[in-house]
Coordinates of C-alpha atoms in Angstrom, one line a residue:
M1 CA -6.2 -38.9 10.6
R2 CA -3.7 -36.3 10.6
P3 CA -0.2 -35.4 9.9
I4 CA 2.3 -34.4 12.5
A5 CA 3.7 -32.0 14.9
R6 CA 5.6 -32.2 18.0
A7 CA 5.7 -33.5 21.4
A8 CA 6.2 -30.3 23.0
V9 CA 3.6 -30.2 25.5
V10 CA 5.1 -32.9 27.4
T11 CA 8.2 -31.1 28.3
R12 CA 6.2 -28.1 29.3
L13 CA 4.5 -30.2 31.9
M14 CA 7.8 -31.8 33.1
K15 CA 9.9 -28.5 33.3
K16 CA 9.8 -25.9 36.2
P17 CA 9.2 -22.3 35.5
S18 CA 12.2 -20.2 34.3
P19 CA 13.8 -18.7 37.4
S20 CA 14.6 -15.4 35.4
S21 CA 11.0 -14.8 34.5
G22 CA 8.7 -16.8 36.5
T23 CA 6.9 -17.8 33.3
P24 CA 6.5 -21.4 32.3
R25 CA 9.3 -22.8 29.9
D26 CA 6.7 -23.2 27.3
L27 CA 8.9 -25.3 25.0
S28 CA 7.6 -26.3 21.7
R29 CA 9.7 -29.3 20.6
R30 CA 8.4 -30.9 17.5
T31 CA 10.7 -34.4 14.3
F32 CA 17.4 -47.0 5.6
L33 CA 17.5 -45.4 3.7
G34 CA 16.4 -43.7 0.9
G35 CA 19.1 -43.0 -1.3
A36 CA 18.1 -42.7 -4.8
A37 CA 19.9 -42.1 -8.2
V38 CA 18.0 -39.3 -9.9
A39 CA 20.3 -38.8 -12.9
S40 CA 23.5 -39.9 -14.5
T41 CA 24.8 -36.5 -13.6
L42 CA 24.2 -36.9 -9.9
V43 CA 25.6 -39.2 -7.4
A44 CA 22.9 -41.2 -5.5
L45 CA 21.7 -39.6 -2.3
D46 CA 22.8 -42.0 0.5
V47 CA 21.0 -41.3 3.7
Q48 CA 22.5 -43.4 6.5
A49 CA 20.1 -45.1 8.9
Q50 CA 22.1 -44.1 11.9
P51 CA 22.2 -41.5 14.6
S52 CA 24.6 -38.5 14.0
A53 CA 26.9 -37.8 16.8
N54 CA 26.6 -34.4 18.5
S55 CA 30.0 -33.3 16.7
T56 CA 31.3 -30.0 15.7
P57 CA 29.5 -29.2 12.5
P58 CA 31.6 -28.8 9.3
A59 CA 32.4 -25.2 7.8
A60 CA 30.2 -23.6 5.3
P61 CA 30.6 -24.8 1.8
R62 CA 32.8 -22.8 -0.5
G63 CA 32.0 -22.2 -4.2
S64 CA 30.0 -20.2 -6.6
A65 CA 26.8 -18.6 -5.6
F66 CA 23.5 -20.6 -6.3
E67 CA 21.7 -19.4 -9.4
L68 CA 18.3 -19.9 -7.8
E69 CA 19.0 -18.7 -4.4
E70 CA 15.9 -16.9 -2.9
A71 CA 13.9 -17.5 -6.1
T72 CA 10.2 -17.0 -5.7
L73 CA 7.3 -19.0 -7.5
A74 CA 6.4 -16.0 -9.6
G75 CA 10.1 -15.5 -10.6
L76 CA 10.5 -19.2 -11.4
Q77 CA 7.2 -19.2 -13.4
A78 CA 8.5 -16.2 -15.4
D79 CA 11.6 -17.9 -16.2
L80 CA 9.7 -21.1 -17.3
T81 CA 7.4 -19.0 -19.4
S82 CA 10.3 -17.1 -21.1
G83 CA 12.3 -20.2 -21.8
K84 CA 15.2 -19.1 -19.6
H85 CA 14.6 -22.3 -17.5
T86 CA 12.7 -25.6 -18.0
A87 CA 11.2 -27.7 -15.4
H88 CA 13.8 -30.3 -16.0
G89 CA 16.5 -27.8 -15.7
L90 CA 15.2 -26.4 -12.3
T91 CA 15.0 -30.0 -11.1
E92 CA 18.5 -30.8 -12.1
R93 CA 19.8 -27.5 -10.2
Y94 CA 17.9 -28.1 -7.1
L95 CA 19.0 -32.0 -7.0
A96 CA 22.6 -30.6 -7.5
R97 CA 22.2 -28.2 -4.7
I98 CA 20.9 -30.9 -2.4
Q99 CA 23.9 -33.1 -3.2
E100 CA 26.2 -30.2 -2.5
V101 CA 24.7 -28.6 0.5
D102 CA 22.6 -31.5 2.1
R103 CA 25.1 -34.4 1.7
G104 CA 28.2 -32.3 0.9
G105 CA 30.4 -30.1 3.0
T106 CA 27.5 -28.8 5.2
A107 CA 25.9 -32.1 6.1
L108 CA 22.7 -30.4 6.7
G109 CA 20.7 -33.5 6.8
S110 CA 17.4 -32.0 5.9
V111 CA 16.5 -34.4 3.0
I112 CA 15.9 -37.9 3.9
E113 CA 15.2 -39.3 0.3
L114 CA 15.1 -38.1 -3.3
N115 CA 12.4 -39.1 -5.8
P116 CA 14.1 -41.2 -8.4
D117 CA 11.4 -40.1 -11.0
A118 CA 11.8 -36.4 -10.4
L119 CA 13.6 -35.8 -13.7
A120 CA 11.3 -37.7 -15.7
I121 CA 8.3 -36.0 -14.2
A122 CA 9.8 -32.6 -14.9
A123 CA 10.6 -33.5 -18.4
A124 CA 6.8 -34.7 -19.0
L125 CA 5.7 -31.3 -17.5
D126 CA 7.9 -29.6 -19.9
A127 CA 6.3 -31.2 -22.8
E128 CA 2.8 -30.5 -21.4
R129 CA 3.6 -26.9 -21.0
K130 CA 4.8 -26.6 -24.7
A131 CA 1.7 -28.4 -25.9
K132 CA -1.1 -26.9 -23.7
G133 CA 0.4 -24.3 -21.4
P134 CA 0.9 -24.2 -17.7
R135 CA -1.7 -25.7 -15.3
G136 CA -1.0 -23.0 -12.8
P137 CA 1.6 -21.3 -10.4
L138 CA 3.1 -24.8 -9.4
H139 CA 3.6 -26.1 -12.9
G140 CA 7.1 -27.4 -13.2
I141 CA 8.1 -26.1 -9.7
P142 CA 10.4 -28.5 -7.5
V143 CA 8.8 -29.1 -4.1
L144 CA 9.9 -31.1 -1.1
I145 CA 7.4 -32.7 1.3
K146 CA 7.7 -34.1 4.9
D147 CA 8.4 -37.9 5.3
N148 CA 5.2 -38.5 7.1
I149 CA 3.2 -37.5 3.9
G150 CA 2.3 -40.6 2.0
T151 CA 3.3 -41.2 -1.6
A152 CA 2.5 -44.2 -3.8
D153 CA 5.6 -44.2 -5.6
K154 CA 9.3 -45.3 -5.3
M155 CA 9.8 -43.3 -2.3
Q156 CA 9.2 -44.4 1.4
T157 CA 6.7 -42.8 3.9
T158 CA 8.2 -43.5 7.4
A159 CA 7.8 -40.6 9.7
G160 CA 11.4 -41.0 10.2
S161 CA 11.3 -44.4 11.7
L162 CA 12.9 -47.6 10.5
A163 CA 9.8 -49.3 11.5
L164 CA 7.9 -48.2 8.5
V165 CA 10.6 -48.7 5.7
G166 CA 9.0 -50.8 3.1
A167 CA 5.4 -50.0 4.2
V168 CA 4.6 -48.0 1.1
P169 CA 1.0 -46.6 1.0
S170 CA -1.4 -47.9 -1.7
R171 CA -2.2 -44.2 -2.6
D172 CA -0.9 -40.6 -2.4
A173 CA -1.9 -38.5 0.4
F174 CA -4.6 -36.1 -0.7
V175 CA -2.2 -33.3 -0.5
V176 CA 0.2 -35.1 -2.8
E177 CA -2.6 -35.6 -5.3
R178 CA -3.2 -31.8 -5.1
L179 CA 0.3 -31.0 -5.7
R180 CA 0.7 -33.5 -8.6
A181 CA -2.5 -32.2 -10.2
A182 CA -1.1 -28.7 -9.9
G183 CA 2.0 -29.8 -11.8
A184 CA 4.5 -29.7 -9.1
V185 CA 7.6 -31.7 -9.3
I186 CA 8.2 -33.6 -5.9
L187 CA 11.8 -33.7 -5.5
G188 CA 11.8 -35.8 -2.4
K189 CA 11.0 -36.2 1.3
T190 CA 12.4 -34.2 4.1
N191 CA 13.8 -35.4 7.4
L192 CA 11.8 -34.6 10.6
S193 CA 11.7 -35.3 14.3
E194 CA 10.7 -39.0 14.4
W195 CA 7.1 -39.7 14.8
A196 CA 6.4 -36.1 14.8
N197 CA 8.5 -35.7 18.0
F198 CA 6.0 -37.6 19.9
R199 CA 8.1 -40.6 21.3
S200 CA 10.3 -39.2 24.0
T201 CA 9.9 -36.7 26.8
H202 CA 13.4 -35.5 26.1
S203 CA 14.1 -35.9 22.4
C204 CA 16.4 -33.8 20.3
S205 CA 14.3 -31.9 17.5
G206 CA 15.4 -32.8 14.0
W207 CA 16.6 -36.2 14.8
S208 CA 15.1 -39.4 13.3
G209 CA 16.3 -43.1 13.2
R210 CA 16.1 -43.2 9.4
G211 CA 17.6 -39.7 8.7
G212 CA 20.0 -38.8 11.5
Q213 CA 20.3 -35.3 12.9
C214 CA 19.2 -32.2 10.8
R215 CA 20.9 -29.1 11.3
N216 CA 19.9 -25.4 11.2
P217 CA 21.4 -23.6 8.1
Y218 CA 21.9 -20.3 10.1
A219 CA 24.3 -22.1 12.7
L220 CA 25.0 -25.8 12.1
D221 CA 25.3 -26.5 15.8
R222 CA 21.8 -25.2 16.4
T223 CA 18.5 -26.9 16.3
P224 CA 16.2 -26.7 13.1
S225 CA 13.3 -27.2 15.6
G226 CA 10.6 -29.7 14.9
S227 CA 9.2 -31.7 13.8
S228 CA 9.0 -30.3 10.3
S229 CA 12.7 -29.5 10.8
G230 CA 13.9 -31.0 7.4
S231 CA 11.2 -29.0 5.5
G232 CA 12.3 -25.8 7.4
A233 CA 16.0 -26.3 7.0
A234 CA 15.7 -27.3 3.3
T235 CA 13.5 -24.3 2.3
A236 CA 15.8 -21.9 4.0
A237 CA 18.8 -23.4 2.4
N238 CA 17.2 -23.0 -1.1
L239 CA 17.0 -26.8 -1.7
C240 CA 13.5 -26.3 -3.2
A241 CA 11.2 -23.7 -4.2
V242 CA 8.6 -24.4 -1.3
S243 CA 7.9 -27.3 0.9
V244 CA 5.0 -28.8 2.9
G245 CA 5.2 -29.6 6.6
T246 CA 2.8 -30.7 9.2
E247 CA 1.9 -29.6 12.6
T248 CA 0.0 -30.9 15.7
D249 CA 1.4 -28.1 18.0
G250 CA 4.3 -25.9 16.8
S251 CA 5.8 -28.2 14.2
I252 CA 5.2 -25.9 11.2
V253 CA 5.6 -22.4 12.8
S254 CA 8.5 -23.5 15.1
P255 CA 11.0 -24.7 12.3
S256 CA 9.9 -22.0 10.1
A257 CA 10.7 -19.3 12.8
A258 CA 13.9 -21.2 13.6
C259 CA 14.9 -21.1 9.9
S260 CA 13.7 -17.5 9.0
L261 CA 10.7 -18.7 6.9
V262 CA 7.1 -18.1 6.6
G263 CA 5.2 -21.0 7.9
L264 CA 1.3 -21.2 8.0
K265 CA -0.5 -23.7 10.2
P266 CA -4.1 -23.8 8.7
T267 CA -7.4 -24.2 10.5
V268 CA -7.9 -27.9 11.1
G269 CA -10.2 -29.0 8.2
L270 CA -8.7 -26.6 5.4
V271 CA -6.2 -29.1 4.3
S272 CA -6.8 -32.9 4.3
R273 CA -4.8 -35.3 6.5
S274 CA -5.7 -38.4 4.7
G275 CA -2.5 -40.4 3.8
I276 CA -0.5 -38.7 6.4
V277 CA 1.1 -40.5 9.2
P278 CA -0.9 -39.3 12.2
L279 CA -0.4 -38.0 15.6
S280 CA -3.8 -36.4 16.5
H281 CA -6.9 -36.2 14.4
T282 CA -8.1 -33.3 16.6
Q283 CA -5.0 -31.0 16.1
D284 CA -3.1 -32.3 13.0
S285 CA -2.8 -30.2 9.9
A286 CA -0.5 -29.8 6.9
G287 CA 0.5 -26.6 5.6
P288 CA 3.0 -24.3 3.5
M289 CA 6.5 -23.4 4.4
A290 CA 8.1 -20.8 2.2
R291 CA 10.5 -17.9 2.0
T292 CA 7.8 -15.4 1.3
V293 CA 4.2 -14.7 2.3
T294 CA 3.3 -14.7 -1.3
D295 CA 4.6 -18.1 -1.9
A296 CA 3.0 -19.5 1.2
A297 CA -0.3 -18.1 0.0
V298 CA 0.1 -19.8 -3.5
L299 CA 0.9 -23.0 -2.0
L300 CA -2.1 -22.9 0.4
G301 CA -4.4 -22.3 -2.5
V302 CA -3.2 -25.6 -4.0
L303 CA -3.4 -27.7 -0.7
A304 CA -6.8 -26.6 0.5
G305 CA -9.9 -28.4 -0.4
V306 CA -12.5 -31.0 0.6
D307 CA -11.3 -34.5 0.8
P308 CA -14.1 -37.3 1.2
S309 CA -11.5 -39.3 3.0
D310 CA -11.2 -36.7 5.7
A311 CA -14.6 -35.8 7.0
V312 CA -13.5 -32.7 8.8
T313 CA -12.6 -31.0 5.6
A314 CA -16.3 -30.8 4.7
A315 CA -16.6 -27.7 6.8
S316 CA -13.8 -26.0 4.5
Q317 CA -16.2 -25.9 1.4
R318 CA -17.5 -22.5 2.5
H319 CA -14.0 -21.2 3.6
A320 CA -11.3 -22.5 1.1
H321 CA -10.0 -20.4 -1.6
A322 CA -8.2 -21.4 -4.9
D323 CA -6.1 -18.2 -4.8
Y324 CA -5.1 -16.6 -1.5
T325 CA -2.7 -14.1 -3.0
R326 CA -5.8 -12.0 -3.6
F327 CA -6.0 -11.2 0.1
L328 CA -2.5 -9.9 0.1
D329 CA -2.3 -6.0 0.7
V330 CA 0.9 -4.0 1.4
N331 CA -1.3 -1.5 3.4
G332 CA -3.1 -4.5 5.2
L333 CA -2.1 -3.3 8.6
K334 CA -3.9 0.0 8.4
G335 CA -6.9 -0.1 10.7
A336 CA -6.2 -3.5 12.0
R337 CA -7.0 -4.4 15.7
I338 CA -4.3 -6.6 16.9
G339 CA -4.0 -8.1 20.4
V340 CA -0.8 -8.5 22.4
P341 CA -1.0 -11.5 24.9
R342 CA 2.2 -10.6 27.0
E343 CA 1.4 -12.5 30.1
R344 CA 2.3 -15.9 28.9
F345 CA 3.9 -15.5 25.6
F346 CA 6.5 -12.8 26.4
G347 CA 9.1 -12.5 29.1
Y348 CA 11.0 -16.0 28.7
H349 CA 13.9 -14.2 26.7
P350 CA 14.8 -10.5 27.1
A351 CA 16.6 -10.3 23.6
T352 CA 13.5 -11.9 21.9
D353 CA 11.2 -9.5 23.7
A354 CA 13.3 -6.5 22.5
L355 CA 13.2 -7.7 18.9
I356 CA 9.5 -8.2 19.1
E357 CA 9.0 -4.8 20.6
R358 CA 10.4 -3.3 17.5
A359 CA 8.1 -5.4 15.3
L360 CA 5.2 -4.0 17.5
D361 CA 6.4 -0.6 16.6
V362 CA 6.3 -1.5 13.0
L363 CA 2.7 -2.7 13.2
K364 CA 1.7 0.7 14.9
A365 CA 3.6 2.7 12.4
R366 CA 1.8 0.9 9.5
G367 CA -1.6 1.7 11.1
A368 CA -2.5 -1.0 13.3
E369 CA -4.0 -0.5 16.8
L370 CA -2.4 -2.7 19.4
I371 CA -4.5 -3.9 22.6
E372 CA -3.1 -5.6 25.5
A373 CA -5.2 -8.9 25.4
P374 CA -4.0 -11.7 27.9
I375 CA -5.4 -15.2 27.4
P376 CA -5.8 -16.5 31.0
S377 CA -7.0 -19.9 30.1
A378 CA -3.8 -20.6 28.0
A379 CA -2.0 -21.5 31.2
K380 CA -4.4 -24.4 31.7
L381 CA -4.0 -26.1 28.3
D382 CA -1.1 -28.3 28.8
E383 CA -2.4 -31.0 30.9
P384 CA -5.6 -31.7 29.0
E385 CA -3.8 -31.2 25.6
L386 CA -1.3 -34.0 26.5
E387 CA -4.1 -36.4 27.7
V388 CA -5.8 -35.8 24.2
L389 CA -2.7 -36.3 22.2
L390 CA -1.8 -39.7 24.0
H391 CA -5.2 -41.0 23.3
D392 CA -5.4 -39.7 19.9
F393 CA -2.0 -41.1 18.9
K394 CA -2.7 -44.6 20.0
A395 CA -6.0 -44.8 18.1
D396 CA -4.9 -42.8 15.1
I397 CA -1.5 -44.7 14.6
E398 CA -3.3 -48.0 14.8
A399 CA -5.8 -47.0 12.3
Y400 CA -3.1 -45.8 10.1
L401 CA -1.2 -49.1 10.4
A402 CA -4.4 -51.1 9.7
G403 CA -4.8 -49.2 6.5
L404 CA -1.4 -50.3 5.3
G405 CA -2.7 -54.0 5.2
E406 CA -0.1 -56.5 4.2
R407 CA 2.5 -54.0 3.6
T408 CA 3.5 -53.9 7.4
R409 CA 3.6 -56.6 9.9
L410 CA 3.3 -53.9 12.6
K411 CA -0.3 -53.5 13.5
T412 CA -0.5 -51.8 17.0
L413 CA 1.3 -49.2 19.1
A414 CA 2.8 -52.2 21.2
D415 CA 4.3 -53.6 18.0
L416 CA 6.1 -50.2 17.3
I417 CA 7.4 -50.3 21.0
R418 CA 8.7 -53.8 20.5
F419 CA 10.3 -52.7 17.2
N420 CA 12.3 -50.0 18.9
E421 CA 13.3 -52.2 21.7
E422 CA 14.6 -54.7 19.1
H423 CA 16.5 -52.0 17.2
R424 CA 17.8 -50.1 20.2
D425 CA 21.2 -49.4 18.7
T426 CA 19.5 -47.2 16.0
E427 CA 16.1 -46.2 17.2
L428 CA 16.9 -45.7 21.0
A429 CA 20.5 -44.7 20.7
W430 CA 20.0 -41.2 22.1
F431 CA 16.6 -41.1 23.9
G432 CA 13.7 -43.5 24.7
Q433 CA 10.1 -43.9 24.0
E434 CA 8.4 -42.7 27.2
L435 CA 5.5 -41.2 25.2
F436 CA 4.8 -44.3 23.4
H437 CA 4.7 -46.2 26.7
Q438 CA 2.2 -43.6 28.2
A439 CA 0.1 -43.6 25.1
Q440 CA 0.0 -47.5 25.2
E441 CA -1.6 -47.4 28.7
K442 CA -4.6 -45.2 27.4
G443 CA -8.0 -46.8 26.5
P444 CA -10.3 -46.1 23.6
L445 CA -11.6 -42.7 22.5
T446 CA -14.8 -43.5 24.4
D447 CA -13.1 -43.3 27.8
K448 CA -14.6 -40.6 30.0
K449 CA -11.0 -39.2 30.8
Y450 CA -10.5 -38.6 27.2
R451 CA -13.8 -36.9 26.6
K452 CA -13.4 -34.7 29.5
A453 CA -9.9 -33.8 28.4
L454 CA -11.1 -33.1 24.9
E455 CA -14.0 -30.9 26.2
A456 CA -11.6 -29.0 28.4
C457 CA -9.2 -28.4 25.5
R458 CA -12.0 -26.9 23.4
K459 CA -13.5 -24.8 26.1
L460 CA -10.1 -23.3 27.2
S461 CA -8.7 -22.7 23.7
R462 CA -11.8 -21.6 22.1
E463 CA -14.8 -20.1 24.2
Q464 CA -12.6 -19.1 27.1
G465 CA -9.5 -18.6 24.9
L466 CA -9.1 -17.2 21.4
D467 CA -12.8 -16.7 20.7
A468 CA -13.3 -14.9 24.0
V469 CA -10.4 -12.6 23.9
M470 CA -11.0 -11.7 20.2
A471 CA -14.5 -11.0 20.7
K472 CA -13.9 -9.0 23.7
H473 CA -11.4 -6.7 22.2
K474 CA -12.9 -6.9 18.6
L475 CA -9.5 -8.2 17.2
D476 CA -8.5 -9.2 13.8
A477 CA -5.7 -11.2 15.2
L478 CA -3.3 -11.8 18.1
V479 CA 0.5 -11.4 17.8
A480 CA 3.4 -12.7 19.7
P481 CA 6.9 -14.0 19.4
T482 CA 6.8 -17.5 17.8
Q483 CA 9.6 -18.6 20.1
A484 CA 13.2 -17.7 21.3
P485 CA 16.1 -18.2 18.9
P486 CA 17.1 -21.8 18.3
G487 CA 19.0 -23.6 20.8
L488 CA 22.1 -25.8 20.6
I489 CA 21.6 -29.4 19.3
D490 CA 22.1 -31.8 22.3
L491 CA 21.6 -35.4 21.6
V492 CA 22.6 -36.3 25.1
N493 CA 20.2 -34.1 27.1
G494 CA 17.5 -33.3 24.6
D495 CA 16.1 -29.9 23.7
H496 CA 16.1 -26.8 25.8
W497 CA 13.2 -24.7 25.0
L498 CA 12.3 -21.4 26.7
G499 CA 9.0 -20.5 25.2
S500 CA 6.5 -20.4 22.4
S501 CA 3.2 -19.2 21.3
S502 CA 1.8 -22.1 19.3
T503 CA -0.4 -23.9 21.8
P504 CA -3.7 -21.9 21.8
A505 CA -4.2 -22.1 18.0
A506 CA -3.0 -25.6 18.0
V507 CA -5.5 -26.9 20.6
A508 CA -8.2 -24.8 19.2
G509 CA -7.6 -26.0 15.6
Y510 CA -7.3 -22.4 14.5
P511 CA -4.7 -20.9 12.2
S512 CA -1.5 -19.2 12.8
I513 CA 1.4 -17.8 10.6
T514 CA 5.0 -16.9 11.4
V515 CA 7.1 -14.4 9.5
P516 CA 10.6 -13.5 10.0
A517 CA 11.1 -10.8 12.6
G518 CA 14.9 -10.4 12.6
Y519 CA 17.9 -12.1 14.2
I520 CA 19.7 -12.5 17.5
A521 CA 23.5 -13.4 17.1
G522 CA 22.6 -14.4 13.6
L523 CA 19.8 -16.8 14.7
P524 CA 16.3 -16.3 13.3
V525 CA 13.4 -15.1 15.4
G526 CA 9.7 -15.1 14.1
L527 CA 6.5 -13.1 14.7
S528 CA 3.4 -15.1 14.8
F529 CA -0.1 -13.8 13.9
I530 CA -2.9 -16.1 15.4
G531 CA -6.5 -15.9 14.5
K532 CA -10.0 -17.3 14.8
A533 CA -11.2 -20.3 12.6
W534 CA -10.9 -19.8 8.9
S535 CA -9.1 -16.6 9.2
E536 CA -6.2 -17.4 7.0
P537 CA -7.1 -14.4 4.6
T538 CA -6.7 -11.9 7.3
L539 CA -3.5 -13.5 8.8
L540 CA -2.0 -13.5 5.3
R541 CA -2.9 -9.9 4.8
L542 CA -1.4 -8.9 8.1
A543 CA 1.8 -11.0 7.7
F544 CA 2.2 -9.8 4.1
A545 CA 1.9 -6.1 5.1
Y546 CA 4.5 -6.7 8.1
E547 CA 6.9 -8.7 5.7
Q548 CA 6.9 -5.9 3.1
A549 CA 7.5 -3.2 5.7
T550 CA 10.6 -5.0 7.0
K551 CA 12.0 -7.6 4.7
H552 CA 13.9 -9.3 7.5
R553 CA 14.5 -12.6 5.5
R554 CA 18.1 -13.2 4.4
P555 CA 19.5 -16.5 3.2
P556 CA 21.6 -18.6 5.7
T557 CA 25.3 -18.6 5.6
F558 CA 25.8 -22.2 7.1
A559 CA 28.0 -20.8 9.8
P560 CA 29.5 -23.3 12.1
T561 CA 28.1 -21.7 15.2
A562 CA 26.3 -18.4 16.2
D563 CA 27.9 -15.1 16.3
L564 CA 28.6 -14.7 19.9
R565 CA 30.3 -11.4 19.9
P566 CA 28.8 -8.7 22.2
A567 CA 25.1 -9.0 21.6
K568 CA 23.2 -6.6 19.1
V569 CA 19.5 -7.2 18.7

């Protein structure tokens, strides 16, 4: 099974080419409550199970600066070691920050539920540190995880849908086991595009029936993108140290780019999907979302590993690393050969192109050689990808529901469709479930149409795609804008996407990483490095060198809207 991502490919197939550029509008749309009292000093988080109206966002909160703003894992560990902070104290501060920013004046809507045991867990980790020392770089560190990642505790695992409220898994997802073993404090679950944005052909990213609409902390009327929208918005807003998202196609890199974060979508098989509400076993992956490349590398080392419950991870035994920070090199761009696939992944937004051209200049100045490297087969991926995702989703979600046993009465995709119809006022208030209906019409994974589409996806994305272009030009990686700046939230009409570069790596099951590349009208833009299978060390090296050369990341201001004065890029 697998974790999540987005239903983006659907819109690409439905929308016409952009009249301004002639290139496809390659949109990448990805995302009861769980309020919990976590301490007597905090008011219970009350997440309302109702859609949020597309109203004017509130003004930014006023008050003193947050003590832990832009804190890094290394910095937090140093404070824990020195005694300046405790895990309990850090947890209290982040919980208070969530209460103020997420549920307070900003109404960011990024956290769907808090962990009622977070403070007790933190206190136990403090005692363990005192008695035995730290387990590693995540010991006592507050982390948020996406609400499709299973936890066998007092929290829900719903993929944002009211249909799964009460269907608590019998065991933690493998990545949660890894986090707990590393000593992380799981603060809670993040909001997302419901069902990983694989429900409607015109959904609004960041909206779920359970959590309402999540907003972008850089401009509150803008999309946080999806489907790991809550993980992106929360991490950008300093509501946690780092977070975990999931991706099928764009759902880690898209919200990371939209929220000025580093987001790494690993090779399929490097990080287990067991215990995560699935979309597609062929493309799903969980991965780190962080404010720095170093923190993403640390978190990846914790998440990666072989899981007997996810057979595809067996291949990672020769490729996984416990410490990815050893690959980080400030001079890592020197001598690198980097391909630039302009033909499909540039040209949909002039201001984004101008910003990325500056990024390319930085790459060259730091010693990289840039090679024009089109990927002609990428234009043929949309139709077979959608066919695969529709088949995979039906098979994978029904397998997941079966695994819940008596904890849910819903056993089939048809049951989920019926539930949504019976709860139209909450689940179908803003958009429908066209993709659910399309998936319901599909047969088993033995169907010839599915096998043909899967073969086409692998051939077009791998041997005729990334493998071919990288071998031809002897490339270390490809680079492209992750996407255009985040668009306006529009619950009535759905997302408006111009373009993205996530699909080739997503369909191939290969890694990609996005890193902040600057801002347009105060809205974040990301630069993506894309590689071959198991090339995470190389991508982290390149992304780190670029990050250190530019240091574009800056914290959000929670502005009500974008700065629309005469544009400066």
